[in-house]
Amino acid sequence: MSRFFSSKYSNLVPYTPGEQPKDMKYIKLNTNESPFPPSEKAIAAALEEAKKLQLYSDPDCTDLVKEFCEVFGVEKDEVLFTNGSDEILNFAFMAFCDDDTPAIFPETTYGFYPVFAELNHVPYKEIPLREDFTINIEDYFNAGGTVFIANPNAPTGIALTPAEVRAIVENNPDNIVVIDEAYVDFGTESSVPLVKEYDNLVVTQTFSKSRSLAGARLGFGIAKKELIQDMNTIKYSTNPYNVNRMSMAAGLGCLKDEEYTKANCQSIIESRAFAMEELRKLGFEMTDSKANFIFVKHPEYSGAKLQAELKKKGILIRHFSKPALDEYNRITIGTKEQMQALIDAVAELLGR
Ligand code: PMP
């Protein structure tokens, strides 16, 4: 830390992204990216748009929003695009949390939530999960602050039902509830339709996972127009051009190729079922993940060791050192071939 760094941030512990090593070619199952390339339509649109990079991007994302509204069945003032969904989540912390309105989220969830709270100097309360890693929805009723819930949750992959989400939203008439649906497309029912009914719900999603655009950084929030306006105030006070031209074009290309997205999600769902079954046969225990990752532990092989040994074999998975998660690893679901390579490597480590 330099002697000039503001004391406002001197205690800030930043989020640690999964490693992106360049030393050799790995099977990358550590950062929940898609194993599939972006849609051809997305690539072509982004390449064409590169020719106009001397011009700023459209702050209103007009063309993207128009197509999006048709696909998602929302009005244009009910959506806001951002630089990845991390940005809309940060906007929600900025817009809807303060000294009197703490952020409230599960103790085990997306590691960025406490960082956003710290960054914005807002108090936060972490609510423990049940022992089986499920969320007790009643813990969030009349929460007395802004609720953030990843659905499905990370890194467990466990999803709430639409009725459970509705109950949380209904039992917080005076609080905002943010449902982070980064992994919704892999088998969870979305809460987007609830936005029409409730003025206290924000749903966030991303093009990073199901639409293979992690490197483009494109996310969005859906909510009633008053809430979108609030977050737009934050956006226009930080960076009106938060979505760049090529990402906007790529996003539009994806929306014109939803069949491709659906086919890729289906393929991930099948690979997930295959990997879960094979890992169970090898003695692994796991949560009921509905995401593009699984959360597994082995009674005879430590989480940290498995991660280190697989890395030596050219396979990256994610280990979290937090004590409650220490026995586990989070493994991104890749192609069936990648899952087979993982299973072969694991079997060898276990001496099977
Ligand atoms: N929410 C959750 C639960 C995540 O795991 C991630 C991915 N790290 C994000 C949001 C943010 O993803 P992105 O910024 O790529 O949209």
mmCIF file of C-alpha atoms and ligand atoms in Angstrom:
data_model
loop_
_atom_site.group_PDB
_atom_site.id
_atom_site.type_symbol
_atom_site.label_atom_id
_atom_site.label_comp_id
_atom_site.label_asym_id
_atom_site.label_seq_id
_atom_site.Cartn_x
_atom_site.Cartn_y
_atom_site.Cartn_z
ATOM 1 C CA MET A 1 0.000 0.000 0.000
ATOM 2 C CA SER A 2 1.376 3.419 -0.897
ATOM 3 C CA ARG A 3 1.368 6.201 1.670
ATOM 4 C CA PHE A 4 -1.164 7.988 -0.585
ATOM 5 C CA PHE A 5 -3.844 5.272 -0.510
ATOM 6 C CA SER A 6 -6.968 6.692 1.066
ATOM 7 C CA SER A 7 -7.621 5.552 4.612
ATOM 8 C CA LYS A 8 -11.198 4.942 3.385
ATOM 9 C CA TYR A 9 -9.931 1.755 1.754
ATOM 10 C CA SER A 10 -6.944 0.750 3.838
ATOM 11 C CA ASN A 11 -8.774 -2.244 5.331
ATOM 12 C CA LEU A 12 -10.433 -3.333 2.107
ATOM 13 C CA VAL A 13 -9.753 -6.976 1.228
ATOM 14 C CA PRO A 14 -10.450 -7.300 -2.502
ATOM 15 C CA TYR A 15 -12.209 -10.229 -4.170
ATOM 16 C CA THR A 16 -9.822 -12.962 -5.361
ATOM 17 C CA PRO A 17 -10.704 -14.096 -8.896
ATOM 18 C CA GLY A 18 -9.998 -17.703 -9.903
ATOM 19 C CA GLU A 19 -6.549 -18.155 -11.398
ATOM 20 C CA GLN A 20 -6.017 -17.705 -15.148
ATOM 21 C CA PRO A 21 -2.540 -19.246 -15.519
ATOM 22 C CA LYS A 22 -0.575 -18.872 -18.756
ATOM 23 C CA ASP A 23 2.236 -21.372 -18.040
ATOM 24 C CA MET A 24 0.592 -24.308 -19.816
ATOM 25 C CA LYS A 25 -2.679 -25.399 -21.373
ATOM 26 C CA TYR A 26 -5.060 -26.502 -18.636
ATOM 27 C CA ILE A 27 -8.522 -27.992 -18.649
ATOM 28 C CA LYS A 28 -10.081 -24.974 -16.948
ATOM 29 C CA LEU A 29 -12.771 -26.001 -14.517
ATOM 30 C CA ASN A 30 -12.116 -23.251 -11.964
ATOM 31 C CA THR A 31 -13.974 -20.081 -12.983
ATOM 32 C CA ASN A 32 -17.389 -21.253 -14.210
ATOM 33 C CA GLU A 33 -16.770 -20.165 -17.787
ATOM 34 C CA SER A 34 -18.521 -21.869 -20.685
ATOM 35 C CA PRO A 35 -16.499 -24.538 -22.515
ATOM 36 C CA PHE A 36 -18.193 -23.427 -25.742
ATOM 37 C CA PRO A 37 -17.179 -20.450 -27.913
ATOM 38 C CA PRO A 38 -19.596 -17.529 -28.290
ATOM 39 C CA SER A 39 -22.305 -17.746 -30.955
ATOM 40 C CA GLU A 40 -21.011 -17.145 -34.496
ATOM 41 C CA LYS A 41 -23.532 -14.303 -34.688
ATOM 42 C CA ALA A 42 -21.997 -12.694 -31.601
ATOM 43 C CA ILE A 43 -18.464 -12.988 -32.971
ATOM 44 C CA ALA A 44 -19.416 -11.589 -36.390
ATOM 45 C CA ALA A 45 -21.295 -8.658 -34.839
ATOM 46 C CA ALA A 46 -18.428 -7.799 -32.482
ATOM 47 C CA LEU A 47 -15.864 -7.907 -35.314
ATOM 48 C CA GLU A 48 -17.996 -5.595 -37.441
ATOM 49 C CA GLU A 49 -18.477 -3.210 -34.530
ATOM 50 C CA ALA A 50 -14.704 -3.008 -34.019
ATOM 51 C CA LYS A 51 -14.617 -0.771 -37.089
ATOM 52 C CA LYS A 52 -16.477 1.908 -35.121
ATOM 53 C CA LEU A 53 -14.386 1.874 -31.966
ATOM 54 C CA GLN A 54 -13.342 5.513 -32.459
ATOM 55 C CA LEU A 55 -16.856 6.423 -31.320
ATOM 56 C CA TYR A 56 -18.200 6.111 -27.780
ATOM 57 C CA SER A 57 -20.736 3.392 -27.193
ATOM 58 C CA ASP A 58 -24.473 4.114 -26.863
ATOM 59 C CA PRO A 59 -25.090 4.785 -23.125
ATOM 60 C CA ASP A 60 -28.707 3.610 -23.509
ATOM 61 C CA CYS A 61 -27.747 0.349 -25.311
ATOM 62 C CA THR A 62 -30.757 1.093 -27.539
ATOM 63 C CA ASP A 63 -30.527 -1.794 -30.057
ATOM 64 C CA LEU A 64 -29.559 -4.352 -27.431
ATOM 65 C CA VAL A 65 -32.366 -3.264 -25.110
ATOM 66 C CA LYS A 66 -34.929 -3.448 -27.956
ATOM 67 C CA GLU A 67 -34.034 -7.052 -28.820
ATOM 68 C CA PHE A 68 -33.714 -7.975 -25.146
ATOM 69 C CA CYS A 69 -37.219 -6.734 -24.339
ATOM 70 C CA GLU A 70 -38.660 -8.987 -27.035
ATOM 71 C CA VAL A 71 -36.774 -12.044 -25.802
ATOM 72 C CA PHE A 72 -37.362 -11.435 -22.073
ATOM 73 C CA GLY A 73 -40.852 -9.892 -22.240
ATOM 74 C CA VAL A 74 -39.991 -6.724 -20.286
ATOM 75 C CA GLU A 75 -40.319 -2.996 -21.007
ATOM 76 C CA LYS A 76 -37.311 -0.919 -22.015
ATOM 77 C CA ASP A 77 -37.311 1.071 -18.791
ATOM 78 C CA GLU A 78 -37.260 -2.163 -16.750
ATOM 79 C CA VAL A 79 -33.729 -3.226 -17.737
ATOM 80 C CA LEU A 80 -30.214 -1.867 -17.253
ATOM 81 C CA PHE A 81 -27.104 -3.343 -18.914
ATOM 82 C CA THR A 82 -23.764 -3.253 -17.133
ATOM 83 C CA ASN A 83 -20.121 -4.262 -17.385
ATOM 84 C CA GLY A 84 -20.712 -7.823 -16.220
ATOM 85 C CA SER A 85 -23.325 -8.533 -13.560
ATOM 86 C CA ASP A 86 -20.709 -7.644 -10.936
ATOM 87 C CA GLU A 87 -21.337 -4.040 -11.911
ATOM 88 C CA ILE A 88 -25.132 -4.153 -11.517
ATOM 89 C CA LEU A 89 -24.617 -5.861 -8.142
ATOM 90 C CA ASN A 90 -22.273 -3.072 -7.086
ATOM 91 C CA PHE A 91 -24.823 -0.513 -8.316
ATOM 92 C CA ALA A 92 -27.446 -2.218 -6.123
ATOM 93 C CA PHE A 93 -25.150 -1.992 -3.074
ATOM 94 C CA MET A 94 -24.566 1.698 -3.870
ATOM 95 C CA ALA A 95 -28.198 2.527 -4.596
ATOM 96 C CA PHE A 96 -30.042 0.473 -1.975
ATOM 97 C CA CYS A 97 -27.749 0.136 1.075
ATOM 98 C CA ASP A 98 -26.596 2.709 3.609
ATOM 99 C CA ASP A 99 -25.931 3.108 7.335
ATOM 100 C CA ASP A 100 -29.611 2.509 8.094
ATOM 101 C CA THR A 101 -30.098 -0.140 5.421
ATOM 102 C CA PRO A 102 -27.539 -2.914 5.812
ATOM 103 C CA ALA A 103 -26.877 -5.560 3.176
ATOM 104 C CA ILE A 104 -28.073 -8.996 4.218
ATOM 105 C CA PHE A 105 -26.905 -12.200 2.572
ATOM 106 C CA PRO A 106 -26.004 -15.813 3.353
ATOM 107 C CA GLU A 107 -22.723 -16.479 5.115
ATOM 108 C CA THR A 108 -21.806 -18.883 2.328
ATOM 109 C CA THR A 109 -22.448 -17.221 -1.016
ATOM 110 C CA TYR A 110 -20.772 -15.243 -3.783
ATOM 111 C CA GLY A 111 -17.578 -13.850 -2.263
ATOM 112 C CA PHE A 112 -18.028 -10.463 -3.878
ATOM 113 C CA TYR A 113 -21.009 -9.429 -1.703
ATOM 114 C CA PRO A 114 -18.964 -8.621 1.431
ATOM 115 C CA VAL A 115 -16.398 -6.857 -0.759
ATOM 116 C CA PHE A 116 -19.069 -4.630 -2.318
ATOM 117 C CA ALA A 117 -20.385 -3.868 1.167
ATOM 118 C CA GLU A 118 -16.908 -2.957 2.441
ATOM 119 C CA LEU A 119 -16.101 -0.924 -0.667
ATOM 120 C CA ASN A 120 -19.255 1.135 -0.225
ATOM 121 C CA HIS A 121 -18.904 1.398 3.547
ATOM 122 C CA VAL A 122 -22.265 -0.189 4.202
ATOM 123 C CA PRO A 123 -22.870 -2.485 7.159
ATOM 124 C CA TYR A 124 -23.712 -6.095 6.350
ATOM 125 C CA LYS A 125 -25.107 -9.135 8.079
ATOM 126 C CA GLU A 126 -24.247 -12.684 7.018
ATOM 127 C CA ILE A 127 -26.843 -15.343 7.793
ATOM 128 C CA PRO A 128 -25.584 -18.926 8.205
ATOM 129 C CA LEU A 129 -26.960 -21.587 5.890
ATOM 130 C CA ARG A 130 -28.460 -24.752 7.342
ATOM 131 C CA GLU A 131 -25.976 -27.559 7.886
ATOM 132 C CA ASP A 132 -26.891 -29.071 4.507
ATOM 133 C CA PHE A 133 -26.067 -25.718 2.835
ATOM 134 C CA THR A 134 -29.723 -24.882 2.130
ATOM 135 C CA ILE A 135 -31.189 -21.436 2.790
ATOM 136 C CA ASN A 136 -33.901 -21.133 5.441
ATOM 137 C CA ILE A 137 -36.095 -18.541 3.725
ATOM 138 C CA GLU A 138 -37.684 -17.394 6.975
ATOM 139 C CA ASP A 139 -34.293 -16.046 8.065
ATOM 140 C CA TYR A 140 -34.794 -13.376 5.396
ATOM 141 C CA PHE A 141 -38.375 -12.321 6.205
ATOM 142 C CA ASN A 142 -38.652 -8.635 7.224
ATOM 143 C CA ALA A 143 -34.890 -8.531 6.973
ATOM 144 C CA GLY A 144 -34.446 -4.872 7.941
ATOM 145 C CA GLY A 145 -32.058 -4.249 5.063
ATOM 146 C CA THR A 146 -31.389 -5.069 1.418
ATOM 147 C CA VAL A 147 -31.339 -8.809 0.793
ATOM 148 C CA PHE A 148 -28.906 -10.331 -1.719
ATOM 149 C CA ILE A 149 -29.448 -13.972 -2.652
ATOM 150 C CA ALA A 150 -27.725 -15.854 -5.441
ATOM 151 C CA ASN A 151 -30.201 -18.301 -6.977
ATOM 152 C CA PRO A 152 -28.823 -20.860 -7.508
ATOM 153 C CA ASN A 153 -26.399 -20.083 -4.720
ATOM 154 C CA ALA A 154 -22.617 -20.157 -5.128
ATOM 155 C CA PRO A 155 -20.573 -22.193 -4.533
ATOM 156 C CA THR A 156 -23.200 -24.764 -3.530
ATOM 157 C CA GLY A 157 -25.352 -24.610 -6.686
ATOM 158 C CA ILE A 158 -28.471 -25.153 -4.569
ATOM 159 C CA ALA A 159 -31.566 -23.343 -5.908
ATOM 160 C CA LEU A 160 -34.656 -21.865 -4.275
ATOM 161 C CA THR A 161 -38.038 -22.581 -5.873
ATOM 162 C CA PRO A 162 -40.026 -19.681 -7.389
ATOM 163 C CA ALA A 163 -42.472 -20.008 -4.467
ATOM 164 C CA GLU A 164 -39.600 -19.559 -1.992
ATOM 165 C CA VAL A 165 -38.307 -16.478 -3.809
ATOM 166 C CA ARG A 166 -41.841 -15.075 -3.885
ATOM 167 C CA ALA A 167 -42.177 -15.660 -0.129
ATOM 168 C CA ILE A 168 -38.936 -13.761 0.558
ATOM 169 C CA VAL A 169 -40.025 -10.845 -1.650
ATOM 170 C CA GLU A 170 -43.540 -10.757 -0.169
ATOM 171 C CA ASN A 171 -42.233 -10.838 3.371
ATOM 172 C CA ASN A 172 -40.014 -7.812 2.752
ATOM 173 C CA PRO A 173 -42.506 -5.157 1.681
ATOM 174 C CA ASP A 174 -40.192 -2.369 2.892
ATOM 175 C CA ASN A 175 -36.891 -3.844 1.742
ATOM 176 C CA ILE A 176 -35.301 -4.452 -1.637
ATOM 177 C CA VAL A 177 -34.580 -8.084 -2.522
ATOM 178 C CA VAL A 178 -31.874 -8.694 -5.125
ATOM 179 C CA ILE A 179 -31.911 -12.138 -6.723
ATOM 180 C CA ASP A 180 -28.605 -12.859 -8.475
ATOM 181 C CA GLU A 181 -29.391 -15.312 -11.271
ATOM 182 C CA ALA A 182 -25.889 -15.654 -12.727
ATOM 183 C CA TYR A 183 -26.432 -19.433 -13.083
ATOM 184 C CA VAL A 184 -30.178 -19.534 -13.689
ATOM 185 C CA ASP A 185 -30.018 -20.975 -17.212
ATOM 186 C CA PHE A 186 -28.717 -24.358 -16.103
ATOM 187 C CA GLY A 187 -31.965 -25.621 -14.604
ATOM 188 C CA THR A 188 -33.477 -23.054 -12.219
ATOM 189 C CA GLU A 189 -36.752 -21.227 -12.835
ATOM 190 C CA SER A 190 -36.132 -17.489 -13.183
ATOM 191 C CA SER A 191 -37.791 -14.880 -10.972
ATOM 192 C CA VAL A 192 -37.912 -12.339 -13.819
ATOM 193 C CA PRO A 193 -41.722 -12.741 -14.216
ATOM 194 C CA LEU A 194 -42.132 -11.633 -10.560
ATOM 195 C CA VAL A 195 -40.721 -8.193 -11.407
ATOM 196 C CA LYS A 196 -44.099 -7.230 -12.900
ATOM 197 C CA GLU A 197 -45.752 -7.947 -9.531
ATOM 198 C CA TYR A 198 -43.360 -6.489 -6.960
ATOM 199 C CA ASP A 199 -41.823 -3.030 -6.631
ATOM 200 C CA ASN A 200 -39.069 -4.285 -4.284
ATOM 201 C CA LEU A 201 -37.444 -6.946 -6.489
ATOM 202 C CA VAL A 202 -34.270 -6.674 -8.595
ATOM 203 C CA VAL A 203 -33.181 -9.681 -10.669
ATOM 204 C CA THR A 204 -29.651 -9.727 -12.074
ATOM 205 C CA GLN A 205 -28.254 -12.007 -14.765
ATOM 206 C CA THR A 206 -25.162 -12.292 -16.924
ATOM 207 C CA PHE A 207 -24.059 -13.185 -20.452
ATOM 208 C CA SER A 208 -20.849 -14.645 -18.939
ATOM 209 C CA LYS A 209 -22.005 -18.213 -18.372
ATOM 210 C CA SER A 210 -24.826 -19.552 -20.562
ATOM 211 C CA ARG A 211 -23.980 -17.173 -23.433
ATOM 212 C CA SER A 212 -20.184 -17.704 -23.362
ATOM 213 C CA LEU A 213 -19.346 -13.987 -23.062
ATOM 214 C CA ALA A 214 -17.350 -13.918 -19.786
ATOM 215 C CA GLY A 215 -14.570 -11.944 -21.476
ATOM 216 C CA ALA A 216 -16.976 -9.405 -22.982
ATOM 217 C CA ARG A 217 -18.336 -8.363 -19.552
ATOM 218 C CA LEU A 218 -22.057 -8.043 -20.105
ATOM 219 C CA GLY A 219 -24.645 -8.296 -17.352
ATOM 220 C CA PHE A 220 -28.028 -6.759 -16.613
ATOM 221 C CA GLY A 221 -30.631 -6.039 -13.994
ATOM 222 C CA ILE A 222 -34.400 -6.242 -14.359
ATOM 223 C CA ALA A 223 -36.722 -4.368 -12.003
ATOM 224 C CA LYS A 224 -39.599 -1.892 -11.963
ATOM 225 C CA LYS A 225 -38.659 1.352 -13.693
ATOM 226 C CA GLU A 226 -38.209 3.376 -10.480
ATOM 227 C CA LEU A 227 -35.500 0.971 -9.254
ATOM 228 C CA ILE A 228 -33.839 0.931 -12.677
ATOM 229 C CA GLN A 229 -33.850 4.737 -12.600
ATOM 230 C CA ASP A 230 -32.060 4.703 -9.222
ATOM 231 C CA MET A 231 -29.354 2.408 -10.563
ATOM 232 C CA ASN A 232 -29.115 4.512 -13.718
ATOM 233 C CA THR A 233 -28.370 7.517 -11.511
ATOM 234 C CA ILE A 234 -25.372 5.575 -10.200
ATOM 235 C CA LYS A 235 -24.347 4.464 -13.686
ATOM 236 C CA TYR A 236 -24.501 7.996 -15.129
ATOM 237 C CA SER A 237 -22.498 9.216 -12.122
ATOM 238 C CA THR A 238 -19.681 6.730 -12.686
ATOM 239 C CA ASN A 239 -19.405 5.640 -16.323
ATOM 240 C CA PRO A 240 -22.228 6.201 -18.837
ATOM 241 C CA TYR A 241 -20.274 4.118 -21.388
ATOM 242 C CA ASN A 242 -20.001 1.122 -19.092
ATOM 243 C CA VAL A 243 -20.899 -1.330 -21.884
ATOM 244 C CA ASN A 244 -18.447 -1.095 -24.766
ATOM 245 C CA ARG A 245 -19.427 -1.297 -28.436
ATOM 246 C CA MET A 246 -18.084 -4.773 -29.134
ATOM 247 C CA SER A 247 -19.717 -6.317 -26.066
ATOM 248 C CA MET A 248 -23.019 -4.652 -26.882
ATOM 249 C CA ALA A 249 -22.875 -6.025 -30.431
ATOM 250 C CA ALA A 250 -21.872 -9.476 -29.177
ATOM 251 C CA GLY A 251 -24.771 -9.452 -26.728
ATOM 252 C CA LEU A 252 -27.200 -8.570 -29.509
ATOM 253 C CA GLY A 253 -25.734 -11.388 -31.615
ATOM 254 C CA CYS A 254 -26.349 -13.849 -28.760
ATOM 255 C CA LEU A 255 -29.963 -12.769 -28.402
ATOM 256 C CA LYS A 256 -30.478 -13.497 -32.110
ATOM 257 C CA ASP A 257 -29.148 -17.009 -31.536
ATOM 258 C CA GLU A 258 -31.022 -18.205 -28.454
ATOM 259 C CA GLU A 259 -31.213 -21.737 -29.908
ATOM 260 C CA TYR A 260 -27.422 -21.962 -29.597
ATOM 261 C CA THR A 261 -27.579 -20.825 -25.950
ATOM 262 C CA LYS A 262 -30.308 -23.359 -25.176
ATOM 263 C CA ALA A 263 -28.391 -26.206 -26.827
ATOM 264 C CA ASN A 264 -25.221 -25.335 -24.879
ATOM 265 C CA CYS A 265 -27.121 -25.178 -21.573
ATOM 266 C CA GLN A 266 -28.693 -28.556 -22.302
ATOM 267 C CA SER A 267 -25.272 -29.991 -23.029
ATOM 268 C CA ILE A 268 -23.918 -28.621 -19.706
ATOM 269 C CA ILE A 269 -26.898 -30.076 -17.837
ATOM 270 C CA GLU A 270 -26.156 -33.495 -19.364
ATOM 271 C CA SER A 271 -22.415 -33.262 -18.584
ATOM 272 C CA ARG A 272 -23.299 -32.262 -15.019
ATOM 273 C CA ALA A 273 -25.491 -35.328 -14.545
ATOM 274 C CA PHE A 274 -22.735 -37.522 -16.007
ATOM 275 C CA ALA A 275 -20.001 -35.994 -13.803
ATOM 276 C CA MET A 276 -22.132 -36.231 -10.663
ATOM 277 C CA GLU A 277 -22.931 -39.863 -11.269
ATOM 278 C CA GLU A 278 -19.327 -40.840 -11.999
ATOM 279 C CA LEU A 279 -17.929 -38.880 -9.046
ATOM 280 C CA ARG A 280 -20.514 -40.466 -6.743
ATOM 281 C CA LYS A 281 -19.289 -43.870 -7.895
ATOM 282 C CA LEU A 282 -15.796 -42.763 -6.798
ATOM 283 C CA GLY A 283 -17.095 -41.947 -3.316
ATOM 284 C CA PHE A 284 -17.649 -38.195 -3.617
ATOM 285 C CA GLU A 285 -20.426 -36.421 -1.764
ATOM 286 C CA MET A 286 -22.034 -33.345 -3.293
ATOM 287 C CA THR A 287 -24.822 -30.815 -3.126
ATOM 288 C CA ASP A 288 -27.753 -30.881 -5.554
ATOM 289 C CA SER A 289 -26.279 -28.310 -7.917
ATOM 290 C CA LYS A 290 -28.428 -26.632 -10.543
ATOM 291 C CA ALA A 291 -25.525 -24.489 -11.771
ATOM 292 C CA ASN A 292 -22.718 -24.983 -14.295
ATOM 293 C CA PHE A 293 -20.527 -26.205 -11.446
ATOM 294 C CA ILE A 294 -20.695 -28.853 -8.762
ATOM 295 C CA PHE A 295 -19.615 -28.644 -5.146
ATOM 296 C CA VAL A 296 -17.980 -31.876 -4.015
ATOM 297 C CA LYS A 297 -15.972 -33.454 -1.211
ATOM 298 C CA HIS A 298 -14.381 -36.832 -0.711
ATOM 299 C CA PRO A 299 -14.267 -38.448 2.750
ATOM 300 C CA GLU A 300 -10.706 -39.700 2.204
ATOM 301 C CA TYR A 301 -9.096 -36.944 0.149
ATOM 302 C CA SER A 302 -8.792 -33.343 1.303
ATOM 303 C CA GLY A 303 -10.181 -30.518 -0.804
ATOM 304 C CA ALA A 304 -6.883 -28.613 -0.922
ATOM 305 C CA LYS A 305 -4.923 -31.722 -1.901
ATOM 306 C CA LEU A 306 -7.327 -32.641 -4.679
ATOM 307 C CA GLN A 307 -7.040 -29.150 -6.134
ATOM 308 C CA ALA A 308 -3.222 -29.212 -5.970
ATOM 309 C CA GLU A 309 -2.881 -32.733 -7.407
ATOM 310 C CA LEU A 310 -5.296 -32.078 -10.261
ATOM 311 C CA LYS A 311 -3.377 -28.923 -11.147
ATOM 312 C CA LYS A 312 -0.234 -31.032 -11.565
ATOM 313 C CA LYS A 313 -2.238 -33.150 -13.991
ATOM 314 C CA GLY A 314 -3.286 -30.061 -15.974
ATOM 315 C CA ILE A 315 -6.815 -29.676 -14.550
ATOM 316 C CA LEU A 316 -7.834 -26.535 -12.652
ATOM 317 C CA ILE A 317 -10.644 -26.608 -10.109
ATOM 318 C CA ARG A 318 -11.518 -24.075 -7.367
ATOM 319 C CA HIS A 319 -10.777 -24.578 -3.693
ATOM 320 C CA PHE A 320 -11.957 -22.127 -1.011
ATOM 321 C CA SER A 321 -9.931 -21.877 2.165
ATOM 322 C CA LYS A 322 -12.853 -20.568 4.283
ATOM 323 C CA PRO A 323 -13.116 -23.154 7.125
ATOM 324 C CA ALA A 324 -16.761 -24.108 6.420
ATOM 325 C CA LEU A 325 -15.881 -24.897 2.789
ATOM 326 C CA ASP A 326 -12.381 -26.236 3.251
ATOM 327 C CA GLU A 327 -13.232 -29.895 2.585
ATOM 328 C CA TYR A 328 -14.965 -29.020 -0.672
ATOM 329 C CA ASN A 329 -14.030 -28.098 -4.198
ATOM 330 C CA ARG A 330 -16.084 -26.311 -6.798
ATOM 331 C CA ILE A 331 -15.718 -27.877 -10.223
ATOM 332 C CA THR A 332 -17.004 -26.096 -13.324
ATOM 333 C CA ILE A 333 -18.928 -28.290 -15.733
ATOM 334 C CA GLY A 334 -17.209 -28.462 -19.114
ATOM 335 C CA THR A 335 -17.790 -30.673 -22.119
ATOM 336 C CA LYS A 336 -18.431 -34.383 -21.654
ATOM 337 C CA GLU A 337 -14.814 -35.029 -22.789
ATOM 338 C CA GLN A 338 -13.442 -32.614 -20.183
ATOM 339 C CA MET A 339 -15.553 -34.286 -17.498
ATOM 340 C CA GLN A 340 -14.260 -37.691 -18.587
ATOM 341 C CA ALA A 341 -10.665 -36.378 -18.317
ATOM 342 C CA LEU A 342 -11.452 -35.084 -14.818
ATOM 343 C CA ILE A 343 -12.948 -38.398 -13.741
ATOM 344 C CA ASP A 344 -9.992 -40.377 -15.133
ATOM 345 C CA ALA A 345 -7.544 -38.099 -13.303
ATOM 346 C CA VAL A 346 -9.486 -38.300 -10.031
ATOM 347 C CA ALA A 347 -9.779 -42.096 -10.280
ATOM 348 C CA GLU A 348 -6.010 -42.317 -10.718
ATOM 349 C CA LEU A 349 -5.391 -40.088 -7.676
ATOM 350 C CA LEU A 350 -7.704 -42.256 -5.610
ATOM 351 C CA GLY A 351 -5.915 -45.381 -6.841
ATOM 352 C CA ARG A 352 -9.029 -46.795 -8.498
HETATM 353 N N1 PMP B 1 -22.947 -13.663 -9.330
HETATM 354 C C1 PMP B 1 -22.398 -14.840 -9.046
HETATM 355 C C2 PMP B 1 -23.078 -15.716 -8.051
HETATM 356 C C3 PMP B 1 -21.205 -15.235 -9.657
HETATM 357 O O1 PMP B 1 -20.625 -16.399 -9.344
HETATM 358 C C4 PMP B 1 -20.606 -14.392 -10.619
HETATM 359 C C5 PMP B 1 -19.354 -14.838 -11.362
HETATM 360 N N2 PMP B 1 -18.171 -14.664 -10.732
HETATM 361 C C6 PMP B 1 -21.204 -13.156 -10.856
HETATM 362 C C7 PMP B 1 -22.385 -12.827 -10.217
HETATM 363 C C8 PMP B 1 -20.600 -12.130 -11.757
HETATM 364 O O2 PMP B 1 -20.422 -12.543 -13.059
HETATM 365 P P1 PMP B 1 -20.165 -11.509 -14.221
HETATM 366 O O3 PMP B 1 -19.632 -10.231 -13.617
HETATM 367 O O4 PMP B 1 -19.197 -12.188 -15.111
HETATM 368 O O5 PMP B 1 -21.495 -11.273 -14.864
#
